[in-house]
Amino acid sequence: MSYKYKISVIIPSFRNLEFLRLCLPEYLKSRHCQVVIGLDGYNSHYMDYLLNCQVTVSMTGRRQGLCTATNLAAQQASGEYLFLCNDDMVPAPGWDEALLTSAGPGHIISGTVWEPGLIEVPPCHKKMDFGHNADNFRRDDFITQALQTIKNQKEKTEPGINYPFLIPTLLWKALSGLDERFNPGSASDPDLFIRAALLDPAPEMIRCRDAVFYHFAGRSGIYAGDRVSPWWKFHWKHSRFMFRQKWGRMWEHKFGQVPDVSGWKNIRGRKEPWLAGRLWRLAWFGPAGRHSVIRGESPL
């Protein structure tokens, strides 16, 4: 199979335009990449900006959640690999070459993430503060520190799985993407990683230490920057309920760890329940409306 691009960068977004403006130019610098923005509901401010960029925009008529936005965007990909990332993740130079060095048909390659500590930083990430918002992001300091760190480190990879990650397009299709019962998005990533680990043979999941990303953290998604709100807590609990309903148990692996599925081999995921699943999502989000695909034609 021939591909037009080596990598299709998939960025779902809802109301984070100021952060998207930071990261998008960095991805567009890559000679390897197509960029597809999964716009979760029509937004005129986004469109005014994106129509002047060399990107493909996949857009629902109204918001449906990260899972739906990601899946629809991935359908527009023309790359051998998909790169799934948040809209508030800024890559350091060389991220694409570093990921492709470890890439292959049986590999999922995650990036190394630095976060400022706006929310608790997981052990697999590194706490590094180069600004808390788009206005005070110290890009030059971040790039200098990232390049110095990459130069000095001896180990290039380690076991692990987290956003952002590079996955073969054929593997993504075999997994059928994200499970949309988890919209607006919480619990969708452990579900995806467990499904990948249950494949026979399972893909190798490694973290590339030479591909560094600055993540503002807590800014992405349908409840951007508002993790402590009662609405986010409600969806957080509902997603975990849906995970238990699907698998009959909760995941045991910690954030960033490769799932140990030795005790999951005989478990088969249940179908999405109508009342707590599809009907609930329809009542909360409403109909998706028309799905549109728009291609910007001008360089940044």
Short mmCIF file of C-alpha atoms in Angstrom, two decimals:
data_model
loop_
_atom_site.label_atom_id
_atom_site.label_comp_id
_atom_site.label_asym_id
_atom_site.label_seq_id
_atom_site.Cartn_x
_atom_site.Cartn_y
_atom_site.Cartn_z
CA MET A 1 0.00 0.00 0.00
CA SER A 2 1.33 3.43 -0.93
CA TYR A 3 0.82 6.48 1.28
CA LYS A 4 0.89 10.16 0.40
CA TYR A 5 2.52 11.10 3.72
CA LYS A 6 4.66 9.35 6.30
CA ILE A 7 2.70 10.80 9.25
CA SER A 8 -0.83 12.17 9.59
CA VAL A 9 -0.99 14.35 12.70
CA ILE A 10 -4.47 14.11 14.25
CA ILE A 11 -5.41 16.98 16.58
CA PRO A 12 -8.93 17.06 18.06
CA SER A 13 -9.89 20.50 19.34
CA PHE A 14 -12.89 22.31 20.77
CA ARG A 15 -12.08 25.64 22.40
CA ASN A 16 -8.31 25.85 22.60
CA LEU A 17 -7.48 28.04 19.63
CA GLU A 18 -4.79 30.01 21.45
CA PHE A 19 -2.90 26.78 22.20
CA LEU A 20 -3.51 25.33 18.74
CA ARG A 21 -1.85 28.45 17.32
CA LEU A 22 1.27 27.54 19.33
CA CYS A 23 1.60 23.92 18.26
CA LEU A 24 0.24 23.85 14.71
CA PRO A 25 3.09 25.81 13.05
CA GLU A 26 5.58 23.34 14.55
CA TYR A 27 3.82 20.36 12.99
CA LEU A 28 3.51 22.12 9.65
CA LYS A 29 7.29 22.53 9.51
CA SER A 30 7.71 18.77 9.10
CA ARG A 31 8.28 17.50 5.56
CA HIS A 32 6.79 14.16 6.62
CA CYS A 33 3.40 15.37 7.81
CA GLN A 34 -0.19 15.90 6.87
CA VAL A 35 -2.16 17.67 9.62
CA VAL A 36 -5.84 16.92 10.24
CA ILE A 37 -7.74 19.02 12.78
CA GLY A 38 -10.75 17.26 14.32
CA LEU A 39 -12.95 20.27 15.10
CA ASP A 40 -15.53 19.18 17.66
CA GLY A 41 -18.41 21.38 16.53
CA TYR A 42 -18.48 24.44 14.30
CA ASN A 43 -16.48 27.44 15.54
CA SER A 44 -16.09 30.52 13.35
CA HIS A 45 -12.90 31.70 15.10
CA TYR A 46 -11.24 28.36 14.41
CA MET A 47 -12.32 28.39 10.79
CA ASP A 48 -11.08 31.94 10.20
CA TYR A 49 -7.65 30.74 11.29
CA LEU A 50 -7.57 27.23 9.82
CA LEU A 51 -8.73 28.17 6.33
CA ASN A 52 -5.41 29.99 5.92
CA CYS A 53 -3.38 26.94 6.97
CA GLN A 54 -2.25 23.89 5.03
CA VAL A 55 -4.45 21.54 7.03
CA THR A 56 -7.48 19.33 6.57
CA VAL A 57 -10.38 20.18 8.89
CA SER A 58 -12.85 17.46 9.87
CA MET A 59 -15.81 19.14 11.58
CA THR A 60 -19.05 18.00 13.17
CA GLY A 61 -22.08 20.28 13.14
CA ARG A 62 -22.07 20.34 16.93
CA ARG A 63 -19.72 18.98 19.57
CA GLN A 64 -19.75 15.26 20.30
CA GLY A 65 -16.55 14.72 22.25
CA LEU A 66 -12.89 13.91 21.69
CA CYS A 67 -13.48 10.31 20.64
CA THR A 68 -15.82 11.17 17.78
CA ALA A 69 -13.71 14.14 16.68
CA THR A 70 -10.58 11.96 16.63
CA ASN A 71 -12.18 9.07 14.75
CA LEU A 72 -13.65 11.32 12.07
CA ALA A 73 -10.36 13.15 11.64
CA ALA A 74 -8.46 9.87 11.34
CA GLN A 75 -10.70 8.88 8.43
CA GLN A 76 -9.18 11.77 6.46
CA ALA A 77 -5.61 10.64 7.06
CA SER A 78 -3.31 9.79 4.16
CA GLY A 79 -0.26 8.84 6.23
CA GLU A 80 1.39 5.50 6.89
CA TYR A 81 1.25 6.41 10.58
CA LEU A 82 -1.19 8.42 12.67
CA PHE A 83 0.16 10.72 15.35
CA LEU A 84 -2.48 11.33 18.02
CA CYS A 85 -1.88 14.42 20.16
CA ASN A 86 -3.66 17.06 22.22
CA ASP A 87 -4.14 20.60 20.97
CA ASP A 88 -2.02 22.00 23.82
CA MET A 89 1.13 19.94 23.13
CA VAL A 90 4.04 21.80 21.55
CA PRO A 91 6.75 19.60 19.98
CA ALA A 92 10.46 20.24 20.25
CA PRO A 93 12.45 20.14 16.98
CA GLY A 94 13.21 16.68 15.63
CA TRP A 95 10.14 15.02 17.12
CA ASP A 96 9.13 13.39 13.82
CA GLU A 97 12.54 11.94 12.95
CA ALA A 98 12.91 10.61 16.50
CA LEU A 99 9.55 8.82 16.42
CA LEU A 100 10.09 7.41 12.93
CA THR A 101 13.45 5.96 14.00
CA SER A 102 11.60 3.54 16.32
CA ALA A 103 8.45 3.15 14.21
CA GLY A 104 7.32 -0.06 12.56
CA PRO A 105 4.22 -2.14 11.79
CA GLY A 106 4.22 -3.69 15.27
CA HIS A 107 5.06 -0.62 17.35
CA ILE A 108 3.20 2.17 19.13
CA ILE A 109 5.66 4.95 19.94
CA SER A 110 4.83 7.56 22.58
CA GLY A 111 6.45 10.94 23.02
CA THR A 112 8.12 12.21 26.18
CA VAL A 113 6.03 14.86 27.91
CA TRP A 114 7.03 17.83 30.03
CA GLU A 115 4.33 19.59 32.06
CA PRO A 116 4.34 22.74 34.22
CA GLY A 117 2.36 21.24 37.10
CA LEU A 118 -1.00 22.97 36.63
CA ILE A 119 -2.41 19.56 37.53
CA GLU A 120 -0.56 16.66 39.13
CA VAL A 121 2.26 15.50 36.86
CA PRO A 122 2.24 11.71 36.31
CA PRO A 123 5.49 9.85 37.18
CA CYS A 124 6.11 9.04 33.51
CA HIS A 125 6.16 12.76 32.65
CA LYS A 126 8.65 15.39 33.78
CA LYS A 127 7.78 18.58 35.63
CA MET A 128 9.27 21.48 33.70
CA ASP A 129 7.74 24.95 33.75
CA PHE A 130 8.01 27.03 30.57
CA GLY A 131 4.72 28.87 31.03
CA HIS A 132 1.16 28.18 32.11
CA ASN A 133 -0.70 29.64 29.15
CA ALA A 134 -0.23 30.64 25.55
CA ASP A 135 0.67 34.25 26.34
CA ASN A 136 3.62 33.47 28.61
CA PHE A 137 4.98 30.33 26.93
CA ARG A 138 8.78 30.57 26.77
CA ARG A 139 9.26 28.71 23.50
CA ASP A 140 12.97 29.47 23.07
CA ASP A 141 13.78 28.31 26.61
CA PHE A 142 11.78 25.12 26.07
CA ILE A 143 13.54 24.32 22.79
CA THR A 144 16.98 25.04 24.25
CA GLN A 145 16.35 22.80 27.27
CA ALA A 146 14.79 20.03 25.18
CA LEU A 147 17.69 19.91 22.71
CA GLN A 148 20.22 19.92 25.54
CA THR A 149 18.39 17.11 27.32
CA ILE A 150 18.19 15.03 24.14
CA LYS A 151 21.90 15.54 23.50
CA ASN A 152 22.93 14.42 26.99
CA GLN A 153 20.69 11.39 27.53
CA LYS A 154 22.04 7.92 26.79
CA GLU A 155 18.86 5.85 26.79
CA LYS A 156 16.73 6.62 23.76
CA THR A 157 13.62 4.57 24.58
CA GLU A 158 11.80 2.98 27.50
CA PRO A 159 8.65 0.88 27.90
CA GLY A 160 5.51 3.02 28.12
CA ILE A 161 2.36 4.29 26.45
CA ASN A 162 0.74 7.72 26.65
CA TYR A 163 -0.47 10.62 24.54
CA PRO A 164 0.96 11.74 22.20
CA PHE A 165 1.67 8.54 20.30
CA LEU A 166 2.51 7.30 16.82
CA ILE A 167 0.52 4.28 15.62
CA PRO A 168 0.50 2.52 12.24
CA THR A 169 -2.64 3.46 10.32
CA LEU A 170 -3.43 -0.20 9.65
CA LEU A 171 -3.21 -0.97 13.38
CA TRP A 172 -5.50 1.98 14.21
CA LYS A 173 -8.05 0.64 11.75
CA ALA A 174 -7.75 -2.87 13.19
CA LEU A 175 -8.59 -1.41 16.61
CA SER A 176 -11.48 0.64 15.14
CA GLY A 177 -10.11 3.79 16.76
CA LEU A 178 -11.42 5.21 20.03
CA ASP A 179 -14.58 3.81 21.59
CA GLU A 180 -17.12 6.61 21.36
CA ARG A 181 -19.07 5.40 24.38
CA PHE A 182 -16.39 7.23 26.40
CA ASN A 183 -17.17 10.69 25.00
CA PRO A 184 -16.21 13.36 25.88
CA GLY A 185 -13.01 11.35 26.27
CA SER A 186 -12.12 10.22 29.79
CA ALA A 187 -11.19 6.50 29.99
CA SER A 188 -10.88 6.18 26.21
CA ASP A 189 -7.08 5.94 26.30
CA PRO A 190 -6.75 3.03 28.79
CA ASP A 191 -9.47 1.25 26.83
CA LEU A 192 -7.55 1.72 23.57
CA PHE A 193 -4.22 0.64 25.08
CA ILE A 194 -5.76 -2.47 26.65
CA ARG A 195 -7.39 -3.45 23.35
CA ALA A 196 -4.02 -3.04 21.65
CA ALA A 197 -2.27 -5.14 24.30
CA LEU A 198 -4.85 -7.91 23.83
CA LEU A 199 -3.99 -8.31 20.15
CA ASP A 200 -2.07 -11.41 19.09
CA PRO A 201 0.66 -10.53 18.50
CA ALA A 202 0.51 -7.41 20.67
CA PRO A 203 2.33 -4.31 19.43
CA GLU A 204 5.42 -3.21 21.30
CA MET A 205 4.67 -0.03 23.26
CA ILE A 206 7.67 2.19 23.89
CA ARG A 207 8.32 5.81 24.80
CA CYS A 208 10.82 7.75 22.72
CA ARG A 209 12.90 10.01 24.94
CA ASP A 210 14.19 12.03 21.99
CA ALA A 211 10.69 13.19 21.02
CA VAL A 212 9.87 15.87 23.60
CA PHE A 213 6.56 17.72 23.93
CA TYR A 214 5.52 20.54 26.23
CA HIS A 215 2.00 19.91 27.49
CA PHE A 216 0.14 22.71 29.22
CA ALA A 217 -2.05 19.96 30.77
CA GLY A 218 -5.65 20.41 31.79
CA ARG A 219 -6.27 22.72 28.82
CA SER A 220 -7.46 20.18 26.25
CA GLY A 221 -10.79 18.58 25.59
CA ILE A 222 -14.42 19.44 25.89
CA TYR A 223 -13.99 20.85 29.41
CA ALA A 224 -10.69 22.60 28.67
CA GLY A 225 -8.88 23.93 31.71
CA ASP A 226 -11.80 23.13 34.01
CA ARG A 227 -10.98 19.71 35.45
CA VAL A 228 -12.38 20.57 38.88
CA SER A 229 -15.79 21.57 37.58
CA PRO A 230 -18.79 19.43 38.58
CA TRP A 231 -19.45 18.74 34.89
CA TRP A 232 -16.01 17.24 34.39
CA LYS A 233 -16.33 15.19 37.57
CA PHE A 234 -19.69 13.90 36.36
CA HIS A 235 -18.27 12.78 33.00
CA TRP A 236 -15.18 11.36 34.71
CA LYS A 237 -17.38 9.14 36.88
CA HIS A 238 -19.65 8.18 33.99
CA SER A 239 -16.70 7.15 31.82
CA ARG A 240 -15.39 4.89 34.56
CA PHE A 241 -18.85 3.40 34.95
CA MET A 242 -18.87 2.72 31.21
CA PHE A 243 -15.42 1.14 31.37
CA ARG A 244 -16.51 -1.23 34.13
CA GLN A 245 -19.69 -1.99 32.23
CA LYS A 246 -17.67 -2.84 29.12
CA TRP A 247 -14.95 -4.93 30.71
CA GLY A 248 -16.45 -6.04 34.03
CA ARG A 249 -13.46 -4.58 35.90
CA MET A 250 -11.27 -1.48 36.07
CA TRP A 251 -7.80 -1.18 34.60
CA GLU A 252 -4.87 -1.91 36.90
CA HIS A 253 -1.99 -0.26 35.06
CA LYS A 254 -0.86 3.19 36.11
CA PHE A 255 -0.82 6.17 33.79
CA GLY A 256 1.92 5.74 31.20
CA GLN A 257 2.52 2.05 31.89
CA VAL A 258 2.13 -0.69 29.30
CA PRO A 259 -1.00 -2.64 30.35
CA ASP A 260 -0.44 -6.10 31.78
CA VAL A 261 -3.32 -8.02 30.21
CA SER A 262 -2.35 -11.49 31.43
CA GLY A 263 -5.57 -11.59 33.46
CA TRP A 264 -7.70 -10.18 30.64
CA LYS A 265 -7.24 -12.88 28.00
CA ASN A 266 -10.66 -14.44 28.48
CA ILE A 267 -12.53 -11.15 28.84
CA ARG A 268 -14.55 -9.88 25.92
CA GLY A 269 -15.76 -6.30 25.92
CA ARG A 270 -19.54 -5.93 26.12
CA LYS A 271 -21.54 -3.93 23.63
CA GLU A 272 -22.44 -0.37 24.51
CA PRO A 273 -25.70 -0.26 26.50
CA TRP A 274 -28.47 1.71 24.86
CA LEU A 275 -29.72 3.64 27.90
CA ALA A 276 -26.43 4.49 29.64
CA GLY A 277 -24.55 4.73 26.35
CA ARG A 278 -25.98 5.90 23.04
CA LEU A 279 -29.18 7.39 24.44
CA TRP A 280 -27.24 9.14 27.20
CA ARG A 281 -24.81 10.63 24.68
CA LEU A 282 -27.63 11.72 22.41
CA ALA A 283 -29.43 13.41 25.31
CA TRP A 284 -26.26 15.15 26.49
CA PHE A 285 -24.66 16.23 23.20
CA GLY A 286 -27.59 16.15 20.80
CA PRO A 287 -27.31 15.03 17.17
CA ALA A 288 -23.87 15.47 15.62
CA GLY A 289 -25.25 17.32 12.64
CA ARG A 290 -23.55 17.34 9.28
CA HIS A 291 -19.93 16.18 9.07
CA SER A 292 -17.84 18.47 6.87
CA VAL A 293 -14.31 18.15 5.50
CA ILE A 294 -12.55 21.37 4.51
CA ARG A 295 -9.03 21.76 3.21
CA GLY A 296 -7.05 24.94 3.75
CA GLU A 297 -4.87 25.90 0.81
CA SER A 298 -2.51 28.65 1.94
CA PRO A 299 0.71 28.32 3.96
CA LEU A 300 0.90 29.82 7.45
#
